[in-house]
Each structure stands twice: as C-alpha cells, then as structure tokens.
Short mmCIF file of C-alpha atoms in Angstrom, two decimals:
data_model
loop_
_atom_site.label_atom_id
_atom_site.label_comp_id
_atom_site.label_asym_id
_atom_site.label_seq_id
_atom_site.Cartn_x
_atom_site.Cartn_y
_atom_site.Cartn_z
CA MET A 1 -6.27 10.90 107.84
CA THR A 2 -5.37 12.31 111.25
CA LEU A 3 -7.82 11.93 114.09
CA SER A 4 -6.99 13.81 117.27
CA LYS A 5 -7.61 11.65 120.30
CA ASP A 6 -7.83 12.72 123.92
CA GLY A 7 -6.09 9.76 125.46
CA TYR A 8 -7.99 7.37 123.18
CA ALA A 9 -11.12 8.08 125.17
CA HIS A 10 -13.02 10.96 123.59
CA GLU A 11 -12.33 11.27 119.89
CA VAL A 12 -12.34 14.85 118.64
CA ILE A 13 -13.42 15.12 115.03
CA SER A 14 -11.82 17.71 112.74
CA ASP A 15 -14.94 19.05 111.01
CA ASP A 16 -14.82 20.45 107.52
CA THR A 17 -15.77 24.07 108.29
CA ARG A 18 -17.91 24.29 105.16
CA LEU A 19 -19.98 21.16 105.63
CA GLN A 20 -19.60 20.73 109.40
CA LEU A 21 -18.76 17.05 109.05
CA TYR A 22 -15.76 14.81 108.53
CA PHE A 23 -15.34 12.66 105.43
CA SER A 24 -12.40 10.63 104.21
CA LEU A 25 -11.55 7.78 101.87
CA ILE A 26 -8.97 5.76 103.76
CA LYS A 27 -6.39 3.36 102.34
CA ASP A 28 -4.11 1.78 104.90
CA GLY A 29 -1.49 -0.88 104.33
CA HIS A 30 -0.80 -1.51 108.00
CA TYR A 31 -2.52 -3.11 110.96
CA PHE A 32 -4.31 -0.54 113.11
CA TYR A 33 -6.08 -0.75 116.46
CA SER A 34 -8.20 1.92 118.10
CA PRO A 35 -9.20 1.03 121.68
CA PRO A 36 -12.63 1.87 123.16
CA HIS A 37 -13.48 5.54 122.78
CA TRP A 38 -16.49 7.72 122.14
CA HIS A 39 -17.43 10.96 120.43
CA GLY A 40 -20.51 13.08 119.88
CA HIS A 41 -20.83 12.25 116.20
CA LEU A 42 -22.78 9.74 114.17
CA GLU A 43 -20.10 7.61 112.51
CA ILE A 44 -20.53 5.73 109.22
CA VAL A 45 -17.91 3.16 108.19
CA PHE A 46 -18.29 1.56 104.75
CA ILE A 47 -15.76 -1.15 103.89
CA GLN A 48 -14.69 -1.06 100.25
CA LYS A 49 -11.87 -3.59 100.46
CA GLY A 50 -10.29 -5.63 103.25
CA GLU A 51 -11.27 -6.56 106.80
CA MET A 52 -12.06 -4.77 110.03
CA THR A 53 -13.26 -5.98 113.41
CA ALA A 54 -15.41 -3.51 115.33
CA TRP A 55 -16.81 -3.56 118.85
CA VAL A 56 -19.80 -1.32 119.59
CA ASN A 57 -20.80 -1.51 123.23
CA ASP A 58 -21.15 -5.26 123.80
CA GLN A 59 -21.50 -6.23 120.13
CA GLN A 60 -18.68 -7.48 117.92
CA TYR A 61 -18.81 -7.19 114.12
CA HIS A 62 -16.47 -8.72 111.54
CA LEU A 63 -16.62 -6.37 108.56
CA HIS A 64 -15.67 -7.27 104.98
CA ASP A 65 -16.14 -5.82 101.50
CA ASN A 66 -19.36 -3.75 101.21
CA ASP A 67 -20.32 -4.12 104.87
CA LEU A 68 -21.70 -0.96 106.47
CA LEU A 69 -21.45 -0.01 110.15
CA ILE A 70 -23.27 2.84 111.89
CA VAL A 71 -21.96 3.98 115.29
CA ASN A 72 -24.46 6.11 117.17
CA SER A 73 -23.42 9.20 119.10
CA ARG A 74 -21.84 8.62 122.54
CA GLU A 75 -21.43 4.89 122.01
CA LEU A 76 -18.24 3.23 123.17
CA HIS A 77 -16.58 1.56 120.21
CA SER A 78 -13.24 0.24 119.08
CA THR A 79 -11.86 -1.02 115.78
CA LYS A 80 -9.08 -3.23 114.52
CA SER A 81 -8.22 -3.14 110.84
CA PHE A 82 -5.90 -5.40 108.92
CA GLU A 83 -3.44 -4.91 106.08
CA ASN A 84 -4.50 -3.27 102.82
CA ILE A 85 -7.89 -2.02 103.92
CA GLU A 86 -9.90 0.62 102.09
CA TYR A 87 -12.97 2.22 103.60
CA LEU A 88 -15.15 5.29 103.57
CA LEU A 89 -15.49 7.22 106.83
CA LEU A 90 -18.22 9.78 107.42
CA GLN A 91 -18.73 11.47 110.81
CA ILE A 92 -21.69 13.79 111.31
CA PRO A 93 -21.99 16.14 114.33
CA PHE A 94 -24.91 15.60 116.65
CA ASP A 95 -26.16 19.18 116.24
CA TYR A 96 -26.10 18.68 112.44
CA LEU A 97 -28.73 15.98 112.96
CA GLY A 98 -30.57 18.00 115.58
CA ARG A 99 -31.30 20.73 113.04
CA VAL A 100 -33.33 18.37 110.90
CA ILE A 101 -34.58 15.57 113.21
CA SER A 102 -36.93 16.14 116.14
CA ASP A 103 -35.97 14.53 119.47
CA VAL A 104 -32.71 13.33 117.94
CA SER A 105 -31.38 12.31 121.37
CA LEU A 106 -34.05 9.58 121.46
CA ILE A 107 -33.23 8.21 118.00
CA HIS A 108 -31.14 5.07 117.64
CA PHE A 109 -30.01 3.95 114.18
CA GLN A 110 -29.49 0.35 113.11
CA GLU A 111 -25.80 -0.47 113.46
CA TYR A 112 -24.91 -3.28 111.07
CA PHE A 113 -25.72 -3.73 107.37
CA PRO A 114 -24.12 -6.92 105.97
CA ALA A 115 -23.24 -6.93 102.29
CA GLY A 116 -25.21 -10.07 101.43
CA VAL A 117 -28.64 -8.69 102.38
CA THR A 118 -30.52 -6.94 99.56
CA GLN A 119 -33.25 -4.41 100.38
CA PRO A 120 -34.43 -1.40 98.34
CA ALA A 121 -33.72 1.06 101.18
CA LYS A 122 -30.33 -0.49 101.91
CA ASP A 123 -29.42 -0.34 98.23
CA ALA A 124 -30.36 3.35 98.26
CA LEU A 125 -28.04 3.93 101.24
CA TYR A 126 -25.21 2.25 99.38
CA SER A 127 -25.88 4.34 96.27
CA CYS A 128 -25.52 7.47 98.38
CA LEU A 129 -22.19 6.30 99.77
CA PHE A 130 -20.85 5.47 96.32
CA GLU A 131 -21.97 8.89 95.12
CA LEU A 132 -20.28 10.61 98.06
CA ALA A 133 -17.03 8.84 97.20
CA ARG A 134 -17.32 9.80 93.53
CA THR A 135 -18.19 13.42 94.28
CA TYR A 136 -15.40 13.78 96.82
CA THR A 137 -12.84 12.24 94.45
CA GLU A 138 -13.75 14.15 91.30
CA LYS A 139 -14.46 17.52 92.97
CA GLU A 140 -16.43 19.01 90.12
CA ASP A 141 -17.42 22.67 90.17
CA GLY A 142 -20.06 23.03 92.90
CA TYR A 143 -19.33 19.57 94.32
CA LEU A 144 -19.84 20.72 97.91
CA LEU A 145 -23.48 21.53 97.16
CA HIS A 146 -24.06 18.11 95.66
CA PHE A 147 -22.07 16.38 98.42
CA SER A 148 -24.20 18.04 101.09
CA SER A 149 -27.43 17.08 99.34
CA VAL A 150 -26.34 13.42 99.12
CA VAL A 151 -25.48 13.41 102.85
CA TYR A 152 -29.00 14.64 103.61
CA GLU A 153 -30.47 12.00 101.29
CA PHE A 154 -28.48 9.31 103.09
CA LEU A 155 -29.70 10.54 106.48
CA TYR A 156 -33.30 10.70 105.26
CA ILE A 157 -33.22 7.09 104.06
CA LEU A 158 -31.49 5.96 107.25
CA TYR A 159 -33.97 7.81 109.45
CA ARG A 160 -37.11 6.64 107.64
CA ASN A 161 -36.09 2.98 107.32
CA TYR A 162 -33.49 2.10 109.92
CA SER A 163 -34.16 4.07 113.09
CA ARG A 164 -36.17 3.51 116.22
CA LYS A 165 -37.17 5.76 119.07
CA VAL A 166 -36.06 4.87 122.59
CA THR A 167 -37.62 6.10 125.82
CA PRO A 168 -36.13 8.97 127.84
CA GLU A 169 -35.74 6.48 130.71
CA ALA A 170 -33.65 4.16 128.55
CA VAL A 171 -31.47 7.07 127.43
CA GLU A 172 -30.97 8.19 131.03
CA LYS A 173 -29.97 4.68 132.11
CA ALA A 174 -27.55 4.36 129.19
CA ASN A 175 -26.02 7.73 130.05
CA ARG A 176 -25.48 6.69 133.68
CA ASN A 177 -23.67 3.53 132.59
CA PHE A 178 -21.73 5.50 130.00
CA GLU A 179 -20.59 8.04 132.59
CA LYS A 180 -19.31 5.26 134.84
CA ILE A 181 -17.26 3.70 132.04
CA GLU A 182 -16.02 7.13 130.97
CA GLU A 183 -14.76 7.81 134.50
CA VAL A 184 -12.72 4.60 134.38
CA ILE A 185 -11.39 5.43 130.92
CA GLN A 186 -10.22 8.82 132.13
CA TYR A 187 -8.52 7.21 135.12
CA VAL A 188 -6.66 4.76 132.88
CA LYS A 189 -5.67 7.59 130.56
CA VAL A 190 -3.76 9.25 133.40
CA ASN A 191 -2.49 6.19 135.27
CA TYR A 192 -1.86 3.46 132.68
CA ARG A 193 1.88 3.46 133.43
CA LYS A 194 1.18 2.50 137.05
CA ASN A 195 0.22 -0.84 138.59
CA ILE A 196 -3.60 -0.63 138.44
CA SER A 197 -5.64 -3.24 140.28
CA LEU A 198 -9.32 -4.11 140.00
CA ASN A 199 -9.75 -2.80 143.53
CA ASP A 200 -8.39 0.56 142.38
CA VAL A 201 -10.82 1.03 139.51
CA SER A 202 -13.86 -0.56 141.14
CA GLY A 203 -13.27 1.67 144.15
CA ILE A 204 -13.56 4.76 141.94
CA LEU A 205 -17.17 3.82 141.26
CA ASN A 206 -17.87 2.39 144.72
CA LEU A 207 -18.56 -1.02 143.20
CA SER A 208 -17.36 -4.48 144.11
CA PRO A 209 -14.61 -5.82 141.80
CA GLU A 210 -16.94 -8.61 140.64
CA TYR A 211 -19.78 -6.27 139.70
CA PHE A 212 -17.39 -3.82 138.07
CA CYS A 213 -15.90 -6.59 135.90
CA ARG A 214 -19.33 -7.66 134.67
CA MET A 215 -20.40 -4.07 133.95
CA PHE A 216 -17.19 -3.18 132.11
CA LYS A 217 -17.31 -6.31 129.94
CA LYS A 218 -20.98 -5.74 129.13
CA HIS A 219 -20.46 -2.17 127.94
CA THR A 220 -17.10 -2.46 126.20
CA GLY A 221 -17.03 -6.04 124.93
CA GLN A 222 -13.75 -6.76 126.68
CA THR A 223 -12.44 -7.28 130.18
CA PHE A 224 -10.87 -4.40 132.06
CA LEU A 225 -7.46 -6.09 131.89
CA GLU A 226 -7.78 -6.45 128.11
CA TYR A 227 -8.65 -2.75 127.85
CA LEU A 228 -5.79 -1.68 130.13
CA ASN A 229 -3.30 -3.78 128.17
CA ALA A 230 -4.64 -2.33 124.89
CA ILE A 231 -4.05 1.22 126.12
CA ARG A 232 -0.53 0.34 127.20
CA LEU A 233 0.06 -1.34 123.85
CA ILE A 234 -1.07 1.76 121.94
CA HIS A 235 1.37 3.97 123.84
CA PHE A 236 4.14 1.40 123.49
CA HIS A 237 3.54 1.32 119.74
CA GLN A 238 3.76 5.10 119.47
CA ASP A 239 6.96 5.19 121.54
CA LEU A 240 8.42 2.36 119.47
CA LEU A 241 8.00 4.37 116.28
CA HIS A 242 9.08 7.75 117.64
CA THR A 243 11.87 7.02 120.16
CA ASP A 244 15.10 5.02 120.28
CA TYR A 245 14.43 3.33 123.61
CA SER A 246 14.84 -0.44 123.72
CA VAL A 247 11.82 -2.73 123.76
CA THR A 248 12.54 -3.61 127.40
CA ASP A 249 12.73 0.06 128.40
CA LEU A 250 9.52 0.88 126.54
CA MET A 251 7.69 -1.95 128.26
CA ALA A 252 8.74 -0.59 131.66
CA ARG A 253 7.84 2.98 130.68
CA ASN A 254 4.33 1.90 129.71
CA GLY A 255 3.51 -0.38 132.64
CA ILE A 256 3.91 -3.67 130.71
CA THR A 257 5.22 -6.52 132.88
CA ASN A 258 4.22 -9.83 131.24
CA TYR A 259 6.55 -10.22 128.26
CA LYS A 260 4.99 -13.38 126.79
CA VAL A 261 1.45 -12.01 126.85
CA PHE A 262 2.66 -8.66 125.53
CA ILE A 263 4.52 -10.14 122.54
CA ARG A 264 1.58 -12.38 121.64
CA THR A 265 -0.86 -9.46 121.83
CA PHE A 266 1.45 -7.16 119.88
CA LYS A 267 1.75 -9.67 117.02
CA GLU A 268 -2.03 -10.21 116.97
CA THR A 269 -2.59 -6.44 116.81
CA TYR A 270 0.16 -5.28 114.45
CA GLY A 271 0.98 -8.45 112.54
CA THR A 272 4.66 -8.62 113.51
CA THR A 273 7.08 -8.25 116.44
CA PRO A 274 8.17 -4.87 117.88
CA ALA A 275 11.72 -5.27 116.57
CA LYS A 276 10.59 -6.07 113.01
CA LEU A 277 8.01 -3.27 113.01
CA ARG A 278 10.65 -0.73 114.05
CA ILE A 279 12.88 -1.84 111.15
CA GLN A 280 9.99 -1.69 108.68
CA CYS A 281 9.06 1.85 109.70
#
C-alpha cells in the first residue's frame, strides 16, 4: 500500500476510480508510525492480527485482534503499528457519503468497537468487513458490484446504529480549532529542520505559549514538542533508508539535537537502532 502524504499533514487518498474509495488488506512486518494528519475521508481500520496504537483527537486507543476503529472526516489522527500486523483499511470519500446521507457534515460516527463486546448490529458490521475481505481477495466475476453493495450495507448499519447528529455550532467550533492546528502543522512541515520554539508557533496563532500548549495537547493527544520530534523522526527515517549520510549528519539535517532522547524515541518507534535498521533494510 502506498499512501501519498502532503508533509504528513493532509493525507491524499488514491481512490479506486471505479468505486471511488480506497480499500486494502495490509500485512506489514515492520514497525510503522504515522504522525498526526487529516483527510476528507471516513476511515475504517479493522485489526485482523497484531497491535496498533491510534490517537484520534485527544483519545488514545490500543487496538488488538478484531478491534474496529472509525476515524471521522477531518479528524486529526495518528497511528503506530508493531511488527507482523494485518489489518483491513477502507477509506470512503466524504462526497460518497453525501450522496446517500442527508446533512452528512453534522453526522459523527462512533469511533471505537472493541472485540469483546457482542451486539447484533456490531456483529453485522463485522460480517460486512469479513465479506469485503473475501470478495476483494477472490475477485469473482462481478465482484465490484457485490463489493459496492456490501460497502453500502456497512454504511447503512453504521449510520442507523452508531451515529449521532451534532449541532452546526459544534461543527463550526471544531472547524475553528481544526484550522488552528492545521496552520501549525503546515508551519512545521516547512520549518521542521529549523530551531522552532513555542514562542514561534504560538505567535502564529496570536496565543500565549501556555494556552497554545494546552490547545495542541487537547486536539492531538501529544505535546507540541512530541509532535515536532515525531515529524523530524519520520524524515530522519526516510533519509536513513534512502541516503548514505551518517546518523550524525542525518540528525543535523533534520533538526535533531538531543541524541539520547532521539535514540530512545527511535527505538520505541521502530523497534531497533538507526544503525541496525539500515543494515536490515
């Protein structure tokens, strides 16, 4: 699976031109971290095997076998998966939903469905996901017709049983907060190699550093420094795999100055040291 990312901020989904959605069965044997980003799609993540940690706005979820996560459109989220994970990923464009659901911008779907909870409607959702995986894998004659019908069945069950309507005022407030965070994300995207202070980023929004820190943590689930270091780590990781620069040079090129913190964070994220990962790859 290849997801095109605009600086790890706004994820651009490669839609299947026939179904106008993105679907994949993912098997990954490596550690993977995707820092906070957003996109205009409804995202469904169904864990088949392994572990994943996900942050959606200010909520953290530890996902295991048969856990289901729904990420609503324009929600900041990040994920960290561990070795030997298998999961189903379905991403549905917002206008796909808008064709069949009235006032879709005011609809918020339940996010987390733990495996241990049994409910008839939840079981029906799971049956749809298993059927999508089977249909996609076997690709029988006419499978796209059946696949599309199962997607609509899944959305119908989700909408009727696990959605709520929010007020236009609540949506407007959420959008204002979202736009503030997005402005900071775009700034970091361009300037992550530089020495960025809290005064720099809080000044962009005309907020005090203290208020900015509280707001950023509330809406991303992590401190600004944790986010900044994660972005630097992502770029370091890419450079490590695709260049011959030394670890020290790559740290300098990506704005990383604290070696001890960096090495600890790298091992927590990728399961090994930079030198060993370069040899493995």
